[in-house]
Coordinates of C-alpha atoms in Angstrom, one line a residue:
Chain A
X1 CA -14.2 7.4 3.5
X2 CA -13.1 6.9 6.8
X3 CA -10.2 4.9 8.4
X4 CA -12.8 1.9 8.2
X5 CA -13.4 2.0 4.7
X6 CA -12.2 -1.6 3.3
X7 CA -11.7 0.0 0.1
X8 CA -7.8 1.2 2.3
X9 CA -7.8 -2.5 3.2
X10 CA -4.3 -4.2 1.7
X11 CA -5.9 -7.4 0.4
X12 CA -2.9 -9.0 0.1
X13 CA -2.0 -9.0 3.6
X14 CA -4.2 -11.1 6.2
X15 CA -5.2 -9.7 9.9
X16 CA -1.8 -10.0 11.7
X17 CA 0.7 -10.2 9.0
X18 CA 3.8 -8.3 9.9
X19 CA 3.9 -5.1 8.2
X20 CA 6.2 -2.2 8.0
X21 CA 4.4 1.1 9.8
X22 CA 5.7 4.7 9.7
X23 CA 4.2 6.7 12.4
X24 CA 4.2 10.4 11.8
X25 CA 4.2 13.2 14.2
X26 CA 3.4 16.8 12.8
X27 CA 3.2 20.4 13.5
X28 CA 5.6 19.9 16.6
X29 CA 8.6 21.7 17.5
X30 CA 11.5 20.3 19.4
X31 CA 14.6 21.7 20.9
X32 CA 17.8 21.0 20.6
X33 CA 18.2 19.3 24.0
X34 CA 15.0 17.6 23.7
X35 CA 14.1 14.5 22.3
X36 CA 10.8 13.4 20.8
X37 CA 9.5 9.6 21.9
X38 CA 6.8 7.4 20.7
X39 CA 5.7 4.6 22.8
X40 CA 3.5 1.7 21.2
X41 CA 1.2 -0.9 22.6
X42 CA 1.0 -3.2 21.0
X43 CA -1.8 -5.9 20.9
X44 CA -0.1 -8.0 23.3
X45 CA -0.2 -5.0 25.5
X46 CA 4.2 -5.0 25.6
X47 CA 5.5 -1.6 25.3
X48 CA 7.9 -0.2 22.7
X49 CA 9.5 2.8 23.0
X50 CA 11.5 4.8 20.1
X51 CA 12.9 7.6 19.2
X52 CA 11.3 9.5 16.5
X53 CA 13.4 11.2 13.8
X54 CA 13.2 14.3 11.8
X55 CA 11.2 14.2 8.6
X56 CA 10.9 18.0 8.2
X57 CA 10.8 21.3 9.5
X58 CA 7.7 20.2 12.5
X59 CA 7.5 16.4 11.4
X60 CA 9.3 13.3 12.6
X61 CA 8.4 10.2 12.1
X62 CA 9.4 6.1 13.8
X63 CA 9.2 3.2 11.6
X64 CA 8.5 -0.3 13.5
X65 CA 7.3 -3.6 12.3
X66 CA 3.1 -4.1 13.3
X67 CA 1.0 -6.6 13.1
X68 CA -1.2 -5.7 10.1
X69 CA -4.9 -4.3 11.3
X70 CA -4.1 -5.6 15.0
X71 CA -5.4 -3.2 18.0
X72 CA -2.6 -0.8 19.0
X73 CA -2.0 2.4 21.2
X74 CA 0.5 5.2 20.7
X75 CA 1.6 8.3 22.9
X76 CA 3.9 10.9 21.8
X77 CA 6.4 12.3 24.6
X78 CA 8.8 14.9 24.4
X79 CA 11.6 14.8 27.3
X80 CA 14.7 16.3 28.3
X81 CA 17.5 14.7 29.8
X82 CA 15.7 11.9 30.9
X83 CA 12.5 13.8 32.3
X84 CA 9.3 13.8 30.5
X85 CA 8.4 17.3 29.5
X86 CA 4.9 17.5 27.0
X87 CA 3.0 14.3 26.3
X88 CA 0.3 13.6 23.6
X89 CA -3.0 11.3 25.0
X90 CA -2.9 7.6 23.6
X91 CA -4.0 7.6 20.1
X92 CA -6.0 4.3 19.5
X93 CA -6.1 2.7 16.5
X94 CA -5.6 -0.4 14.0
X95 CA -1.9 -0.7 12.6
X96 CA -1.6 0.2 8.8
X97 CA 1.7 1.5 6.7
X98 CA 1.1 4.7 7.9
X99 CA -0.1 6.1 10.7
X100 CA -0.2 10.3 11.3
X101 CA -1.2 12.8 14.2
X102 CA -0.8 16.1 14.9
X103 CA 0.7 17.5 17.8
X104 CA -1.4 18.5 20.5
X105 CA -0.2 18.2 24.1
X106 CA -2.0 17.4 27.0
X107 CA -1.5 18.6 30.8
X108 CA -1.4 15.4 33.1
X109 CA 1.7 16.4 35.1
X110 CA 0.2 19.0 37.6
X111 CA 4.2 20.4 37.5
X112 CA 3.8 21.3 34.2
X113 CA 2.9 25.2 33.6
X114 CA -0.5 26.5 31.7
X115 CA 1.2 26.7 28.6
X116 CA 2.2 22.9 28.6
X117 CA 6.0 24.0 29.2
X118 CA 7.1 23.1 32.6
X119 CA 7.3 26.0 34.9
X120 CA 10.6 27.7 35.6
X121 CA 11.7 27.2 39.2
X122 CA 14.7 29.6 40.7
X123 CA 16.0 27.3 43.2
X124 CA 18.7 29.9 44.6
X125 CA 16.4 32.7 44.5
X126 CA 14.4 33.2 48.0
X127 CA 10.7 32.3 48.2
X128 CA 8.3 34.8 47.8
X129 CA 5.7 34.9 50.9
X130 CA 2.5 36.7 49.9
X131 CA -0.5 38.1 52.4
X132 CA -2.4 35.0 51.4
X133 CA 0.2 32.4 52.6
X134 CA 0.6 34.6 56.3
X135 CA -2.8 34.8 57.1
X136 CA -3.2 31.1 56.0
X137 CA 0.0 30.4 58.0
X138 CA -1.2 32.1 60.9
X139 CA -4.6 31.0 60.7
X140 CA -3.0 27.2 60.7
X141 CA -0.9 28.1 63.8
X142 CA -3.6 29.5 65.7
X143 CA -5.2 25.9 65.9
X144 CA -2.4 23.8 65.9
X145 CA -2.2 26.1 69.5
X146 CA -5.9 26.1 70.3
X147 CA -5.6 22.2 69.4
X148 CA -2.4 22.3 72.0
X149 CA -4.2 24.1 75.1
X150 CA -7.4 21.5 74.8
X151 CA -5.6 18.5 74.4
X152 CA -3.3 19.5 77.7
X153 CA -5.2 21.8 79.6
X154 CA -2.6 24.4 79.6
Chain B
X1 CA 7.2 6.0 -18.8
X2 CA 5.0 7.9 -16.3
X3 CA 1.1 6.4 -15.5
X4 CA -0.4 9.6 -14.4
X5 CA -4.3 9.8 -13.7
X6 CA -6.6 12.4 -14.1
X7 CA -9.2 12.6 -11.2
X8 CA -11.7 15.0 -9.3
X9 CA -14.2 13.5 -7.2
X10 CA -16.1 16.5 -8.0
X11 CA -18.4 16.1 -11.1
X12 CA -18.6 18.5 -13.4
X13 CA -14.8 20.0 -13.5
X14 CA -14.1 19.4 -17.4
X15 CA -12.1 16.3 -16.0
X16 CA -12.4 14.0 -19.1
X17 CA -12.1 17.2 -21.7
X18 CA -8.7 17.7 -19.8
X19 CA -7.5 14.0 -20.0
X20 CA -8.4 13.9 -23.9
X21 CA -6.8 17.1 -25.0
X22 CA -4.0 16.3 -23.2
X23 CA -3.4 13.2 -24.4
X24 CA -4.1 14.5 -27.8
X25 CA -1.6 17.4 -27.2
X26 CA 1.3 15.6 -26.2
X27 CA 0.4 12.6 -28.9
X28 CA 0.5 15.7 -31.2
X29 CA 4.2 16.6 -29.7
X30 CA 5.6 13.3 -30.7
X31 CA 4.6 11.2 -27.6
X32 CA 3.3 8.0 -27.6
X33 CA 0.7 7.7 -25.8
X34 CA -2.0 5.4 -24.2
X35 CA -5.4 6.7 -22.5
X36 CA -7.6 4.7 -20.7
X37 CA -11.6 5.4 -19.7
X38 CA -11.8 4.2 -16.4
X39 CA -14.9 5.7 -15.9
X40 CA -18.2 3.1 -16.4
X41 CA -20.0 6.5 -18.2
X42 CA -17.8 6.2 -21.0
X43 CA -17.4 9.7 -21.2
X44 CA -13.5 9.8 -23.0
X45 CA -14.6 7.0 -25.0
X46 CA -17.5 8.6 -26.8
X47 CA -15.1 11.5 -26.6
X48 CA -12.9 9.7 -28.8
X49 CA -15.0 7.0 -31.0
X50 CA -18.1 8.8 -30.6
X51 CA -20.9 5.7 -30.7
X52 CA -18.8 3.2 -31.7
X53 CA -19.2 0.1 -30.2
X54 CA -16.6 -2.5 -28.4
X55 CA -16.9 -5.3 -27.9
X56 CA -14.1 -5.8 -25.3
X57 CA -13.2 -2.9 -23.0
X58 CA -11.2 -2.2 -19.7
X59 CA -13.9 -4.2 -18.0
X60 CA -13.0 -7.6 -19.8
X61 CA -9.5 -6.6 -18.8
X62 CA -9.8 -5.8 -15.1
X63 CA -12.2 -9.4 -15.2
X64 CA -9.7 -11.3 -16.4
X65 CA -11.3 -12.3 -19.1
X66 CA -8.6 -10.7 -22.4
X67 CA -5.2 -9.5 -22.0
X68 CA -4.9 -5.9 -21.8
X69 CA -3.2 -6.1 -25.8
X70 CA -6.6 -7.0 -27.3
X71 CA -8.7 -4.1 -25.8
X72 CA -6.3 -1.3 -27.3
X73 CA -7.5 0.7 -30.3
X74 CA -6.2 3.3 -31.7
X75 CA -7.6 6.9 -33.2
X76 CA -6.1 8.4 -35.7
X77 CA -8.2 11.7 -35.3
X78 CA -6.4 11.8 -31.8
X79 CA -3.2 10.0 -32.6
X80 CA -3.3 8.3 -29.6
X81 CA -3.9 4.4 -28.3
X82 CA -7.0 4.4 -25.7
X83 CA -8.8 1.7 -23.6
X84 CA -12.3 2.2 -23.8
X85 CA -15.0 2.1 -20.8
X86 CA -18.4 0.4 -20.7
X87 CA -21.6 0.7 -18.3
X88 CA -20.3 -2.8 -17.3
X89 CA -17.4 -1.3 -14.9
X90 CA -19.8 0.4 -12.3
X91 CA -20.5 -3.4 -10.8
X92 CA -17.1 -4.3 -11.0
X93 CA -16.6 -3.7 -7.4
X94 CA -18.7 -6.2 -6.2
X95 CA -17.6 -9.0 -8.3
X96 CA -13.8 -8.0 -7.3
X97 CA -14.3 -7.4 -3.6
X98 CA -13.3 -10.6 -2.1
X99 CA -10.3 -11.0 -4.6
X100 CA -7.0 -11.5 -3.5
X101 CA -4.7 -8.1 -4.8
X102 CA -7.9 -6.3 -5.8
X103 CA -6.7 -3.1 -5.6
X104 CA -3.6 -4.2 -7.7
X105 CA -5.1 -5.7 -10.8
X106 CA -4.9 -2.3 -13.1
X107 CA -1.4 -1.9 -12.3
X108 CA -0.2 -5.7 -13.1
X109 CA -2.4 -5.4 -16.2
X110 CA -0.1 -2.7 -17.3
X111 CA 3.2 -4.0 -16.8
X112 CA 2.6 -5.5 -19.8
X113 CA 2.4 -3.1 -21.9
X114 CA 3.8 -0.1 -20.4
X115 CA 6.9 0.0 -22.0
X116 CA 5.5 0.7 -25.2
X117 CA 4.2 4.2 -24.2
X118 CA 5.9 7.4 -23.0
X119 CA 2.9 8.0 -20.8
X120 CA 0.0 6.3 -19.8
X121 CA -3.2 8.8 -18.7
X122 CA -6.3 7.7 -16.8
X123 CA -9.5 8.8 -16.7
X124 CA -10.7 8.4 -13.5
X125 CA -14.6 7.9 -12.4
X126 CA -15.4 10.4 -10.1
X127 CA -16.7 8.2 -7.9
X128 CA -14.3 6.7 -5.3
X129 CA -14.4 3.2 -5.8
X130 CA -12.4 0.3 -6.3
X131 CA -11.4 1.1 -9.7
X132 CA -10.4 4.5 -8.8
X133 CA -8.3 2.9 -5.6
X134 CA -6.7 0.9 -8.7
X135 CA -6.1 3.6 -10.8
X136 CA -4.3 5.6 -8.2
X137 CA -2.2 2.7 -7.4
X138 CA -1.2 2.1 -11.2
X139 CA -0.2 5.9 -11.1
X140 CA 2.9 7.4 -10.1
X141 CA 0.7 10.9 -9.5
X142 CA -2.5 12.7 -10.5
X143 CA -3.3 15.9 -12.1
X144 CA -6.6 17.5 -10.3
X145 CA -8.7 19.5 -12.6
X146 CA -11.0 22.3 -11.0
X147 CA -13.1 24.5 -12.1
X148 CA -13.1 27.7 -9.8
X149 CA -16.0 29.4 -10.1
X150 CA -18.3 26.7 -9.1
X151 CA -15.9 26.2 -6.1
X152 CA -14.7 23.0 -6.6
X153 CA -11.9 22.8 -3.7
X154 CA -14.2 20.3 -1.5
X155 CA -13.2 17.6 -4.3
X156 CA -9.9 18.6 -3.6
X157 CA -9.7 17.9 -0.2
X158 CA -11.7 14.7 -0.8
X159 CA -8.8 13.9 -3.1
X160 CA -6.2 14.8 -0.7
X161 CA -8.2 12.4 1.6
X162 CA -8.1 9.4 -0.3
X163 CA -4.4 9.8 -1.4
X164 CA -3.9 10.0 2.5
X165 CA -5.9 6.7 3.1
X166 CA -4.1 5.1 0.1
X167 CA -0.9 5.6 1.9
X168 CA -2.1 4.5 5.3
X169 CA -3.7 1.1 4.6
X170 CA -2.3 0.4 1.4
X171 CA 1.3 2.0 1.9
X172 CA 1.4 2.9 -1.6
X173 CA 2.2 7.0 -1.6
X174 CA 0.7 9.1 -4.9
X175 CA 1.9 12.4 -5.5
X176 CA -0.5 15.4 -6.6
X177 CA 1.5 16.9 -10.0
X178 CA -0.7 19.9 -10.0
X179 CA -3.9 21.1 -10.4
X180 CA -5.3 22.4 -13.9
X181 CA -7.7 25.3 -13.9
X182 CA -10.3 24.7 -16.4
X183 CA -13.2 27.0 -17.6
X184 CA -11.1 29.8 -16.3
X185 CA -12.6 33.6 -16.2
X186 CA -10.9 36.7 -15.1
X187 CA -12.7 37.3 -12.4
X188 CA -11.8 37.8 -8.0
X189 CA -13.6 35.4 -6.8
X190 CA -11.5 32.7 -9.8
X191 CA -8.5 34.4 -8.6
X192 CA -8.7 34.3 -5.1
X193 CA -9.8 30.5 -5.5
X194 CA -6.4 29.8 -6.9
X195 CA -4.3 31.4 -4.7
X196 CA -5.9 29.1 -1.9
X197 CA -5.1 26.3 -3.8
X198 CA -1.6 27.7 -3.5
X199 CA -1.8 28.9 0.1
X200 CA -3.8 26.4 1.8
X201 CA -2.9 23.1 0.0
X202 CA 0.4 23.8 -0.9
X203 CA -0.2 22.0 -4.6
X204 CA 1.1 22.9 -7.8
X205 CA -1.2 24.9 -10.2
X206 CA -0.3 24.9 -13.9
X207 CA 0.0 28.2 -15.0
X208 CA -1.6 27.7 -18.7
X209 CA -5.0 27.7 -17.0
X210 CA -8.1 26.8 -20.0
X211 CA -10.4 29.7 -20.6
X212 CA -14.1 29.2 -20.6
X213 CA -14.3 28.7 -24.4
X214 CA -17.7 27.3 -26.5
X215 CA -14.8 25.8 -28.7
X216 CA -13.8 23.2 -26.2
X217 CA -17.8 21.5 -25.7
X218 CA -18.1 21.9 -29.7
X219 CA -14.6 20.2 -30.4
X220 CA -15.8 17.3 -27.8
X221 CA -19.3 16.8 -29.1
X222 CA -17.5 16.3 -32.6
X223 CA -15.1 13.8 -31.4
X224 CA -11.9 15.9 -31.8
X225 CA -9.1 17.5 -29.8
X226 CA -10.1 21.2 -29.6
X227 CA -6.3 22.0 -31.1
X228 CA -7.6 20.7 -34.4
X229 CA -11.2 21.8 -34.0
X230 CA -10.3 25.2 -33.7
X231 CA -6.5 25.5 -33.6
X232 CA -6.4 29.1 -33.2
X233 CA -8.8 29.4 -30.3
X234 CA -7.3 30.3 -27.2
X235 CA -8.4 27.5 -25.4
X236 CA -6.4 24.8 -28.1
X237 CA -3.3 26.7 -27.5
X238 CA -3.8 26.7 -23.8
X239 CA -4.1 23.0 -24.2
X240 CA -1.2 22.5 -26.0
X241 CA 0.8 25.0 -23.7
X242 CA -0.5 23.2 -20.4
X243 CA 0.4 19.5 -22.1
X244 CA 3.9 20.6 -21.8
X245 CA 4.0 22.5 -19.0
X246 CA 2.8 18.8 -17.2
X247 CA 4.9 16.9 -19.1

């Protein structure tokens, strides 16, 4: 009984008829100044990107026209003001009516923060220099000098 | 005019028991009603019409061979009309499986004559098969009977599960009206069965739950609704309180 089964099959419509398909996004909370996208492959391999809207409380959901059963990916991405924040991995999958994932983000962006939430960077605030960073400093200086008194002679 | 379908994909749950006594129970509140045995063991039928033969049933129909008119017959014990079931039905799948609108057929059978009930009920085959697929389709929702102490919530998330593919490849959404404890005994373990029906599914469960009553088997093994079998049993009146309480 699995997303196989031709028993879900819609014998009235033929591989690659145009059909109407609801993509559905659960379990995922967005903020007010965020904005949740879905971006579809399609068979062709062109790229459509929509806006999802809110079904319910932690659901939204994108209606677009599919080809019926063809080969398609979609990615979830939340952003704000233009910058992607939290992105899903490319679900896979043939296009039906109905198509529904939960949320669960992955970390690709190496500036976004363990939690998946980018991390908060003080830009006015001076930077902190631990023992770590001096000793690696001074270790780098030392044979950037060394390096300086070979290569001259001095 | 609702077409609602009773269904577990779990044997065993008092499915067809539910769908006759509450079709007798509403039939018996004034409603007219129509049930049909979509279920190739006949169970509602011999339920209803004990031995007695047909010689066109829901089979011919879905075959194309009769219009859905001439199956119809009618019980007067149960006051209602009912399709009956045959063995025939179980290979139905593979005769229909490369027709165009296969999983349609059921529901454009009974556009015909839907108007002439106030509620269709069907009684599903456990099985999930094409039939099945076809009698969710015809149905605007389901009822899910369960019995709770032989932990019967796996067929509900089988159910769950099918209504989900229903709505992905066949974009045809089925609502859940509730669930119907049947065979019901006071116990924890019952109780904390329903309450995760509640919690975890978030479904509907009727509150006129039907007690574990020898009445019930009797009433069906004499081929009569358990409210006139033994009307003052508990289980008749629960019946006839959980008949309205879906309706």
């Amino acid at each position: 009984m699995k997303k196989g089964n031709p028993l879900f099959v819609d014998s009235t419509k033929f591989r690659g008829d145009l059909i109407a398909t609801q993509i559905e996004l659960k379990s995922v909370l967005i903020y007010e100044d965020e904005a949740l996208f879905v971006i579809v492959t399609t068979h062709l391999g062109a790229e459509r990107r929509i806006q999802m809207k809110m079904l319910d409380d932690k659901s939204y959901e994108a209606r677009l026209h599919l080809n019926h059963q063809s080969q398609i990916g979609f990615q979830f991405v939340i952003e704000k003001q233009g910058r992607r924040l939290l992105q899903s991995v490319v679900h896979k999958g043939q296009a039906q009516y109905s198509m529904i994932e939960n949320w669960m983000p992955v970390l690709e962006d190496p500036t976004l923060g363990v939690t998946g939430r980018p991390t908060e960077v003080d830009s006015g605030a001076p930077a902190k220099i631990t023992d770590e960073d001096a000793i690696a400093w001074a270790r780098e200086s030392s044979i950037n000098v060394r390096s300086l008194i070979d290569k001259w002679g001095l | 005019m609702a077409i609602v379908s009773v269904i577990n994909q779990k044997g065993g749950v008092a499915k067809t028991t539910t769908a006759v006594n509450v079709a007798a129970s509403w039939a018996k509140q004034g409603k007219n009603i129509l049930l049909i045995d979509l279920d190739p063991q006949s169970s509602a039928t011999r339920s209803v019409f004990a031995d007695r033969e047909f010689e066109k049933t829901i089979y011919d129909v879905v075959a194309g061979q009769v219009p859905i008119e001439d199956v119809i017959v009618h019980s007067e014990e149960f006051g209602i009309d009912m399709i009956p079931a045959e063995i025939m039905l179980s290979g139905i799948d593979m005769q229909l499986a490369a027709h165009f609108g296969r999983e349609h057929i059921l529901r454009r059978k009974l556009e015909a004559i839907e108007r002439q009930y106030d509620s269709i009920l069907i009684d599903c085959s456990p099985s999930l098969g094409l039939m099945t697929v076809n009698a969710l389709l015809a149905s605007k929702d389901i009822i899910i009977p369960i019995c709770p102490e032989y932990f019967s919530l796996k067929g509900i998330e089988l159910i769950l599960e099918t209504l989900q593919n229903i709505r992905a490849g066949l974009g045809y959404k089925v609502d859940v009206r509730g669930v119907v404890i049947t065979r019901f005994r006071d116990r924890k373990i019952v109780r904390d069965v329903i309450q995760q029906v509640r919690d975890k599914y978030d479904l509907r469960v009727f509150t006129n739950f039907i007690p574990d009553n020898i009445a019930v088997e009797e009433a069906h093994h004499r081929h009569r609704p358990v409210h006139k079998y033994a009307p003052n049993c508990a289980a008749a009146k629960a019946y006839l309180e959980l008949a309205a309480e879906i309706w």
